[in-house]
Amino acid sequence: MATTLNAEALKESPIPEHLTKHKQTVDPYNVSGEVGDDGVMKAIDYNKLIDEFGTRKIDQALLDRFERVTGKKPHRFLRRGIVFSHRDFEAILDRYERGEPFFLYTGRGPSSDSVHVGHTIPFEFTKWLQDTFDVPLVIMMTDDEKYLFSEKRTLEEVQGYCSTNAKDIIAIGFDPAKTFIFSDFEYMGGAFYKNVVRLSKHITLNQARAIFGFNDSTNIGRIHFGSIQGATSWAHSFPHIFGTDEKRTFPVLLTKIHFRMTRDVSARLHYAKPSLIHAKFLDALQGPGTKMSASVDESAIFMRDTPNQIKNKINRYAFSGGKVSVEEHRAQGGDTSVDVSYQYLRFFLEDDDELEKIRVSYESGELLTGDLKAICIKELQTYVAAFQERRAKVDDATVELFMKVRPLKWAGNPKAPIVVPQMEGASAEGIEGGDGKLTKNQLKKLEKQKQIEAKKAQKAKEKEEAAKAA
C-alpha cells in the first residue's frame, strides 16, 4: 500500500551523506533534517529556525495588512505558511503605502542544464511579488559561485549553465521592462565591484566561518563570496536602474536566506537595510528533511521531464504517508504531514478548498495513496507542461534583452505614485566600465533636451494665459 524507503529504493536514489548526522542543518549550501535515534530523518523544524535566525513568523495580522495595503489576496505560499518568516517586511509595506521606492532581488546558482520544480518556487513567488507591487527586480546569476564551490566544474561549463538557466527563469513569465538579469562574470566591475569591496572590508573571517560553515581548507574565493552576493542588496550597485546617488538609498526585499551580515554592514554604512522573506524548502521525492539535488535525477521532478517521467517518478519514488495495507489505511488514514504527494499539492494546487478536501479525505482513509499520487501527477504534469510551452519561446535574443544593461520601467503603488531616482535617457550604449554612468556627451544632450522641453512648456503656458486674457 504505502511507498516507503527500502534497500532497493536507496540504491536507485541514494540519500546524501548528511543522513548520518543527527542535528538538522540549514545554511546557504546544506539542507537536511534531524536524524533520530531510529535512523529516520525528520522534517525541517522551521519554528526552530525562526529562533536560531532571529526572524519573525508571518502571522495572520501581517497577511491582513498585506491585503489591505495591496488590495490583493495573499499568495498561496503565504496563506499556507510556506513563506513563513521575515525581517522587516512591514517596512516594505510601509514604503509601498507611502509610494516610496524599493526593489526585489532573487538569484540562481547555475549548476545544471535544467531547473527542477523546487528551483521554480522562489521565482514563482518573486514574480507574484513583482506583479503585486509593480517594482523592479534584479536577478543574480552566481556563475562565479558555482565555479568556486565545485572541484569539477569548468568555467565554460558553468557559463553554459548560466545561459540555459536564464532561459528557465525567463520562462516563469517575468516582464523584461522591469527585470534585470545579470551574470557575475559579465557584470562585475564599476559601481557593483565598489560595493563588493565596501562590504568585504566589514566582514571578518570569523563571521564568514560562523555564517557559512567555512574551515581552514575552504578556498578564499568561497570565503569572499558573501560580499559579492551581499552587494546585490544595495540599489546603487545598479546605477543604470536606480541612479548614481549613493546617499539616496532605498531597501530591497530579498527572497534569499543568507543576508544577515549584509543587514549589519548596511546599518554601519548608513545604507538601507535589506528586508528578508523566507520560504520553506520543497522536499525531495524521498520525503521529509531531504533536499532535491540537481545531480540526482530521482530526487526531483525536473522542468524538462515528460508527462510519463513525472508519472513514473511520483509513483516510484514519492514518499508516502499511507499505511502498509489498504485495510489499515482505511481504518487509520494517512499522514499528510510527511506524504510527498500531498506536500507538493500544498505548493502547486491553487484552490484552498480542494486542497482541504484532499487532506480530510486522505487522513480519514477514504483516499488511498495511489489516488493521492494520481492527483499530484496530474497537477505537476499541468504545471511542467505550461512551463515547457513558455520555455520553448525563449531564445538567445530574449536572454540578451533581459541581461542588457538598461533602465527599467515600473509604476509602484497606483494610489501613491513614486518618483524614481533613475537616470532618464540612460541606455546600454555609452555606459562605461559597466557602471551605468552616462558619457559627457550624453549628459550634454540630456541637459539640452531638458532645456528644450522647459522652453516648450513655458511657451505653452504663456499661450494658454494669453487665450484666457482674450
Coordinates of C-alpha atoms in Angstrom, one line a residue, residues 29-462:
Y29 CA 24.8 25.4 1.0
N30 CA 23.3 22.5 3.0
V31 CA 19.8 21.5 4.0
S32 CA 18.9 18.3 5.9
G33 CA 16.5 17.3 8.7
E34 CA 17.5 15.9 12.0
V35 CA 18.0 12.2 12.1
G36 CA 16.5 10.5 15.2
D37 CA 17.9 7.5 17.1
D38 CA 15.8 5.3 14.9
G39 CA 17.7 6.5 11.8
V40 CA 14.7 8.2 10.3
M41 CA 15.1 11.7 9.0
K42 CA 12.6 14.2 10.4
A43 CA 11.1 17.2 8.6
I44 CA 12.8 20.6 9.0
D45 CA 11.8 22.3 12.2
Y46 CA 11.0 25.8 10.9
N47 CA 10.0 27.2 14.3
K48 CA 13.5 26.3 15.5
L49 CA 15.0 28.2 12.5
I50 CA 12.9 31.3 13.4
D51 CA 14.5 31.2 16.9
E52 CA 18.0 30.5 15.6
F53 CA 18.0 33.1 12.9
G54 CA 16.1 35.7 14.9
T55 CA 13.4 36.2 12.3
R56 CA 9.7 36.8 12.8
K57 CA 6.8 34.5 11.9
I58 CA 4.5 35.7 9.2
D59 CA 1.2 35.8 11.1
Q60 CA -2.4 36.5 10.2
A61 CA -2.2 40.1 11.2
L62 CA 0.6 40.7 8.7
L63 CA -1.3 38.9 6.0
D64 CA -4.4 41.0 6.7
R65 CA -2.3 44.2 6.5
F66 CA -0.8 43.0 3.2
E67 CA -4.2 42.5 1.7
R68 CA -5.4 46.0 2.9
V69 CA -2.3 47.7 1.6
T70 CA -2.1 46.0 -1.8
G71 CA -5.7 45.1 -2.4
K72 CA -4.5 41.6 -3.4
K73 CA -5.3 38.2 -1.7
P74 CA -2.0 36.8 -0.3
H75 CA -0.3 34.2 -2.5
R76 CA -1.0 30.6 -1.6
F77 CA 2.6 30.3 -0.3
L78 CA 1.7 33.0 2.3
R79 CA -1.7 31.6 3.1
R80 CA -0.3 28.1 3.7
G81 CA 2.7 29.1 5.7
I82 CA 5.1 28.0 3.0
V83 CA 6.6 31.5 3.0
F84 CA 6.8 31.5 6.8
S85 CA 9.1 34.2 8.3
H86 CA 10.6 37.6 7.6
R87 CA 12.7 40.5 8.7
D88 CA 11.2 44.0 8.3
F89 CA 8.6 43.0 5.8
E90 CA 6.4 45.6 7.5
A91 CA 8.9 48.3 6.4
I92 CA 8.3 47.3 2.7
L93 CA 4.6 47.6 3.2
D94 CA 5.2 51.0 4.8
R95 CA 7.1 52.2 1.8
Y96 CA 4.6 50.8 -0.7
E97 CA 1.8 52.5 1.2
R98 CA 3.7 55.8 1.1
G99 CA 4.7 55.4 -2.5
E100 CA 8.4 55.2 -1.6
P101 CA 10.7 53.1 -3.9
F102 CA 12.1 49.7 -3.2
F103 CA 13.2 46.8 -5.4
L104 CA 13.2 43.0 -5.4
Y105 CA 16.1 40.6 -5.6
T106 CA 16.5 36.9 -6.0
G107 CA 19.1 34.7 -7.7
R108 CA 20.2 31.4 -9.1
G109 CA 23.4 29.5 -8.9
P110 CA 23.6 27.7 -12.3
S111 CA 24.7 24.2 -11.5
S112 CA 22.9 22.0 -14.1
D113 CA 21.3 22.3 -17.5
S114 CA 17.8 22.2 -16.2
V115 CA 16.0 23.5 -13.1
H116 CA 13.6 21.3 -11.1
V117 CA 10.3 22.2 -9.5
G118 CA 12.0 23.2 -6.2
H119 CA 14.0 25.8 -8.1
T120 CA 10.9 27.4 -9.5
I121 CA 9.3 28.1 -6.1
P122 CA 11.3 31.4 -5.3
F123 CA 10.9 32.6 -8.8
E124 CA 7.2 31.9 -8.9
F125 CA 6.8 33.8 -5.7
T126 CA 9.1 36.7 -6.7
K127 CA 7.1 37.1 -10.0
W128 CA 3.9 37.4 -8.0
L129 CA 5.5 40.0 -5.7
Q130 CA 6.7 41.9 -8.7
D131 CA 3.3 41.8 -10.3
T132 CA 1.6 42.8 -7.0
F133 CA 3.9 45.7 -6.1
D134 CA 4.9 46.7 -9.7
V135 CA 8.5 47.3 -8.8
P136 CA 11.9 46.5 -10.4
L137 CA 13.5 43.1 -10.0
V138 CA 17.2 42.2 -10.1
I139 CA 18.1 38.5 -10.6
M140 CA 21.7 37.5 -9.9
M141 CA 23.2 34.5 -11.8
T142 CA 26.1 33.4 -9.5
D143 CA 28.1 31.6 -12.1
D144 CA 31.3 32.6 -10.3
E145 CA 30.0 31.0 -7.1
K146 CA 29.3 27.7 -8.8
Y147 CA 32.7 27.6 -10.3
L148 CA 34.4 28.4 -6.9
F149 CA 32.3 25.9 -5.0
S150 CA 32.9 22.9 -7.3
E151 CA 36.0 21.0 -7.7
K152 CA 35.0 19.5 -11.0
R153 CA 33.0 22.1 -13.0
T154 CA 34.9 24.2 -15.5
L155 CA 34.4 27.9 -16.0
E156 CA 33.0 27.3 -19.5
E157 CA 30.6 24.6 -18.2
V158 CA 29.2 27.0 -15.6
Q159 CA 28.7 29.8 -18.1
G160 CA 26.8 27.4 -20.3
Y161 CA 24.5 26.5 -17.4
C162 CA 24.1 30.2 -16.8
S163 CA 22.6 30.8 -20.3
T164 CA 20.2 27.8 -20.1
N165 CA 19.1 28.6 -16.5
A166 CA 18.4 32.2 -17.5
K167 CA 16.0 30.9 -20.2
D168 CA 14.4 28.7 -17.5
I169 CA 13.9 31.7 -15.2
I170 CA 12.5 33.9 -18.0
A171 CA 10.0 31.1 -18.8
I172 CA 8.4 31.8 -15.4
G173 CA 7.0 34.9 -17.1
F174 CA 8.9 37.9 -15.9
D175 CA 8.4 41.3 -17.5
P176 CA 11.6 42.4 -19.3
A177 CA 10.6 46.1 -18.9
K178 CA 11.2 45.9 -15.2
T179 CA 13.5 42.9 -14.8
F180 CA 17.3 42.9 -15.0
I181 CA 19.2 39.5 -15.0
F182 CA 22.9 39.6 -14.7
S183 CA 25.9 37.2 -14.7
D184 CA 28.5 37.9 -12.1
F185 CA 31.2 37.1 -14.6
E186 CA 29.8 39.6 -17.1
Y187 CA 28.6 42.4 -14.8
M188 CA 31.3 42.6 -12.1
G189 CA 33.0 46.0 -12.3
G190 CA 32.2 49.6 -11.8
A191 CA 29.7 50.5 -9.1
F192 CA 28.9 46.9 -8.3
Y193 CA 32.5 46.0 -7.6
K194 CA 33.0 49.1 -5.5
N195 CA 30.1 47.9 -3.2
V196 CA 31.6 44.4 -3.2
V197 CA 34.8 45.9 -1.8
R198 CA 33.0 48.1 0.7
L199 CA 31.1 45.1 2.0
S200 CA 34.1 42.7 2.1
K201 CA 36.0 45.3 4.2
H202 CA 33.5 44.9 7.0
I203 CA 33.2 41.1 7.1
T204 CA 35.7 39.3 9.3
L205 CA 36.9 35.7 8.7
N206 CA 35.2 34.6 12.0
Q207 CA 31.9 36.0 10.8
A208 CA 32.2 34.1 7.5
R209 CA 33.1 30.9 9.3
A210 CA 30.1 31.2 11.6
I211 CA 27.5 32.0 8.9
F212 CA 28.7 29.9 6.1
G213 CA 30.4 27.0 7.9
F214 CA 33.9 27.5 6.3
N215 CA 37.1 25.9 7.7
D216 CA 40.8 26.2 7.2
S217 CA 40.6 24.2 4.0
T218 CA 38.0 26.4 2.3
N219 CA 39.3 28.3 -0.7
I220 CA 39.5 32.1 -0.4
G221 CA 37.1 32.6 -3.3
R222 CA 34.3 30.9 -1.2
I223 CA 35.1 33.0 1.8
H224 CA 34.9 36.2 -0.2
F225 CA 31.7 35.3 -2.0
G226 CA 29.4 36.5 0.7
S227 CA 30.4 40.1 -0.1
I228 CA 29.7 39.6 -3.8
Q229 CA 26.2 38.2 -3.0
G230 CA 25.5 40.9 -0.4
A231 CA 26.4 43.8 -2.6
T232 CA 23.4 43.0 -4.7
S233 CA 21.1 44.3 -2.0
W234 CA 22.3 47.9 -2.4
A235 CA 20.4 49.8 -5.1
H236 CA 23.4 51.9 -6.2
S237 CA 25.1 48.6 -7.3
F238 CA 22.9 49.1 -10.4
P239 CA 23.2 52.8 -11.3
H240 CA 21.7 52.2 -14.8
I241 CA 18.4 51.4 -13.0
F242 CA 18.5 53.4 -9.7
G243 CA 20.8 56.3 -10.4
T244 CA 24.3 57.2 -9.1
D245 CA 23.4 59.0 -5.9
E246 CA 24.8 56.7 -3.2
K247 CA 23.3 58.8 -0.4
R248 CA 19.8 58.2 -1.8
T249 CA 19.5 54.6 -0.8
F250 CA 16.3 52.5 -0.6
P251 CA 15.7 49.0 0.5
V252 CA 15.4 45.7 -1.2
L253 CA 13.0 42.8 -0.4
L254 CA 15.1 39.6 -0.7
T255 CA 13.8 36.1 -1.2
K256 CA 17.2 34.6 -0.2
I257 CA 18.2 33.2 3.2
H258 CA 21.8 34.4 3.8
F259 CA 21.9 38.2 4.1
R260 CA 22.1 38.6 7.9
M261 CA 25.6 40.0 7.8
T262 CA 24.7 42.4 4.9
R263 CA 22.0 43.9 7.2
D264 CA 24.6 44.6 9.8
V265 CA 27.1 46.2 7.4
S266 CA 24.3 48.2 5.7
A267 CA 23.5 49.8 9.1
R268 CA 27.1 50.6 9.7
L269 CA 27.5 52.3 6.3
H270 CA 24.1 54.1 6.7
Y271 CA 22.6 52.3 3.7
A272 CA 19.0 51.0 3.7
K273 CA 18.9 47.5 5.4
P274 CA 17.5 44.8 3.2
S275 CA 14.2 43.2 4.2
L276 CA 14.2 39.4 4.1
I277 CA 11.4 36.9 3.4
H278 CA 11.9 33.2 3.9
A279 CA 10.2 30.1 2.3
K280 CA 10.2 26.5 3.3
F281 CA 12.0 24.0 1.1
L282 CA 10.2 21.7 -1.2
D283 CA 11.2 18.2 0.0
A284 CA 12.9 15.8 -2.4
L285 CA 10.8 12.8 -3.5
Q286 CA 12.5 10.8 -0.7
G287 CA 10.5 12.6 1.9
P288 CA 10.7 15.0 4.9
G289 CA 14.1 16.6 5.6
T290 CA 15.6 15.7 2.3
K291 CA 16.6 18.2 -0.4
M292 CA 16.2 18.0 -4.1
S293 CA 19.5 17.6 -5.9
A294 CA 20.2 18.8 -9.5
S295 CA 22.7 15.9 -9.8
V296 CA 20.3 13.2 -8.6
D297 CA 17.5 12.7 -11.2
E298 CA 15.4 10.5 -8.9
S299 CA 15.3 13.2 -6.2
A300 CA 13.2 15.7 -8.1
I301 CA 10.7 16.5 -10.8
F302 CA 12.8 18.4 -13.4
M303 CA 11.2 21.0 -15.7
R304 CA 12.4 19.1 -18.7
D305 CA 10.7 15.9 -17.6
T306 CA 8.0 14.4 -19.9
P307 CA 4.5 13.6 -18.5
N308 CA 5.4 9.9 -18.4
Q309 CA 8.7 10.6 -16.5
I310 CA 6.7 12.7 -13.9
K311 CA 4.2 9.8 -13.5
N312 CA 6.9 7.2 -13.0
K313 CA 8.9 9.3 -10.6
I314 CA 5.9 10.1 -8.4
N315 CA 4.7 6.5 -8.4
R316 CA 8.1 5.0 -7.8
Y317 CA 9.9 7.4 -5.5
A318 CA 7.4 9.7 -3.8
F319 CA 7.5 9.0 0.0
S320 CA 4.0 8.1 1.2
G321 CA 2.2 8.9 4.5
G322 CA -0.1 6.0 3.8
K323 CA -0.4 2.8 5.9
V324 CA 1.2 -0.6 4.9
S325 CA -2.1 -2.2 3.9
V326 CA -5.3 -0.9 2.4
E327 CA -7.3 -2.2 5.4
E328 CA -5.0 -0.4 7.9
H329 CA -5.1 2.8 5.8
R330 CA -9.0 2.7 5.6
A331 CA -9.1 2.4 9.4
Q332 CA -6.4 4.8 10.4
G333 CA -5.9 7.2 7.5
G334 CA -2.8 8.6 6.1
D335 CA -0.3 11.2 7.4
T336 CA -0.3 14.3 5.1
S337 CA 2.5 15.9 7.1
V338 CA 5.0 13.5 5.6
D339 CA 3.3 12.5 2.4
V340 CA 5.3 14.0 -0.5
S341 CA 2.4 14.0 -3.0
Y342 CA 0.2 16.0 -0.6
Q343 CA 3.1 18.4 0.3
Y344 CA 3.6 19.0 -3.4
L345 CA -0.1 19.8 -3.8
R346 CA 0.3 22.4 -1.0
F347 CA 2.9 24.1 -3.2
F348 CA 1.2 23.8 -6.6
L349 CA -2.5 23.4 -6.2
E350 CA -4.1 26.9 -6.1
D351 CA -7.6 26.0 -4.8
D352 CA -7.6 26.1 -1.0
D353 CA -11.0 24.3 -0.7
E354 CA -9.9 21.5 -3.0
L355 CA -6.7 21.1 -1.0
E356 CA -8.6 20.8 2.2
K357 CA -11.0 18.2 0.8
I358 CA -8.0 16.1 -0.3
R359 CA -6.4 16.4 3.2
V360 CA -9.6 15.4 5.0
S361 CA -10.2 12.5 2.6
Y362 CA -6.6 11.2 2.9
E363 CA -6.4 11.5 6.7
S364 CA -9.8 9.8 7.1
G365 CA -8.6 6.8 5.0
E366 CA -11.2 7.4 2.2
L367 CA -8.5 8.5 -0.3
L368 CA -5.8 5.9 -0.9
T369 CA -2.1 6.6 -1.6
G370 CA -2.5 5.7 -5.3
D371 CA -5.4 8.1 -5.6
L372 CA -3.4 10.9 -4.0
K373 CA -0.4 10.3 -6.2
A374 CA -2.7 10.4 -9.3
I375 CA -3.9 13.9 -8.3
C376 CA -0.4 15.0 -7.7
I377 CA 0.8 13.6 -11.0
K378 CA -1.9 15.5 -12.9
E379 CA -1.2 18.8 -11.2
L380 CA 2.6 18.5 -11.8
Q381 CA 2.1 17.4 -15.4
T382 CA 0.0 20.5 -16.0
Y383 CA 2.5 22.8 -14.2
V384 CA 5.5 21.5 -16.1
A385 CA 3.8 21.4 -19.5
A386 CA 2.8 25.1 -19.1
F387 CA 6.4 25.9 -18.2
Q388 CA 7.8 24.0 -21.2
E389 CA 5.4 25.8 -23.6
R390 CA 6.7 29.2 -22.3
R391 CA 10.3 27.9 -22.3
A392 CA 10.1 26.9 -26.0
K393 CA 9.6 30.6 -26.9
V394 CA 12.7 31.9 -25.1
D395 CA 15.7 32.2 -27.4
D396 CA 19.1 33.8 -27.1
A397 CA 17.8 37.1 -28.1
T398 CA 15.3 37.1 -25.2
V399 CA 18.1 36.3 -22.8
E400 CA 20.2 39.2 -24.3
L401 CA 17.2 41.5 -23.7
F402 CA 16.9 40.6 -20.0
M403 CA 20.6 40.9 -19.4
K404 CA 21.2 44.1 -21.3
V405 CA 22.4 47.0 -19.1
R406 CA 19.5 49.4 -19.5
P407 CA 17.0 51.5 -17.5
L408 CA 13.9 49.7 -16.2
K409 CA 10.3 51.0 -16.1
W410 CA 7.8 50.4 -13.3
A411 CA 4.9 52.2 -11.6
G412 CA 4.8 51.1 -7.9
N413 CA 1.7 51.8 -5.9
P414 CA -1.0 53.3 -8.2
K415 CA -2.5 55.1 -5.2
A416 CA 0.8 56.7 -4.3
P417 CA 3.0 57.3 -7.4
I418 CA 6.7 57.3 -6.8
V419 CA 9.5 59.5 -8.0
V420 CA 12.1 57.0 -9.2
P421 CA 15.8 58.1 -8.9
Q422 CA 16.6 56.9 -12.4
M423 CA 18.9 58.4 -15.0
E424 CA 16.4 59.4 -17.7
G425 CA 17.6 58.6 -21.1
A426 CA 20.2 56.1 -20.0
S427 CA 20.8 53.1 -22.2
A428 CA 23.2 50.2 -22.6
E429 CA 25.1 52.2 -25.2
G430 CA 27.6 54.7 -23.8
I431 CA 27.8 53.0 -20.4
E432 CA 31.4 53.0 -19.5
G433 CA 33.1 50.3 -17.4
G434 CA 29.8 48.5 -16.8
D435 CA 28.9 51.1 -14.1
G436 CA 25.9 52.6 -15.8
K437 CA 27.3 56.2 -15.9
L438 CA 26.4 58.4 -18.9
T439 CA 29.1 59.8 -21.0
K440 CA 29.8 63.5 -21.0
N441 CA 28.3 63.8 -24.5
Q442 CA 25.1 62.1 -23.3
L443 CA 24.9 64.3 -20.3
K444 CA 25.1 67.4 -22.5
K445 CA 22.4 66.0 -24.8
L446 CA 20.2 65.2 -21.9
E447 CA 20.6 68.7 -20.4
K448 CA 19.9 70.3 -23.8
Q449 CA 16.8 68.2 -24.2
K450 CA 15.6 69.2 -20.7
Q451 CA 16.1 72.9 -21.6
I452 CA 14.1 72.4 -24.9
E453 CA 11.2 70.7 -23.0
A454 CA 11.2 73.5 -20.4
K455 CA 11.0 76.2 -23.1
K456 CA 8.2 74.4 -24.8
A457 CA 6.3 74.1 -21.5
Q458 CA 6.8 77.8 -20.8
K459 CA 5.6 78.8 -24.3
A460 CA 2.5 76.6 -23.9
K461 CA 1.8 78.2 -20.6
E462 CA 2.1 81.7 -22.0

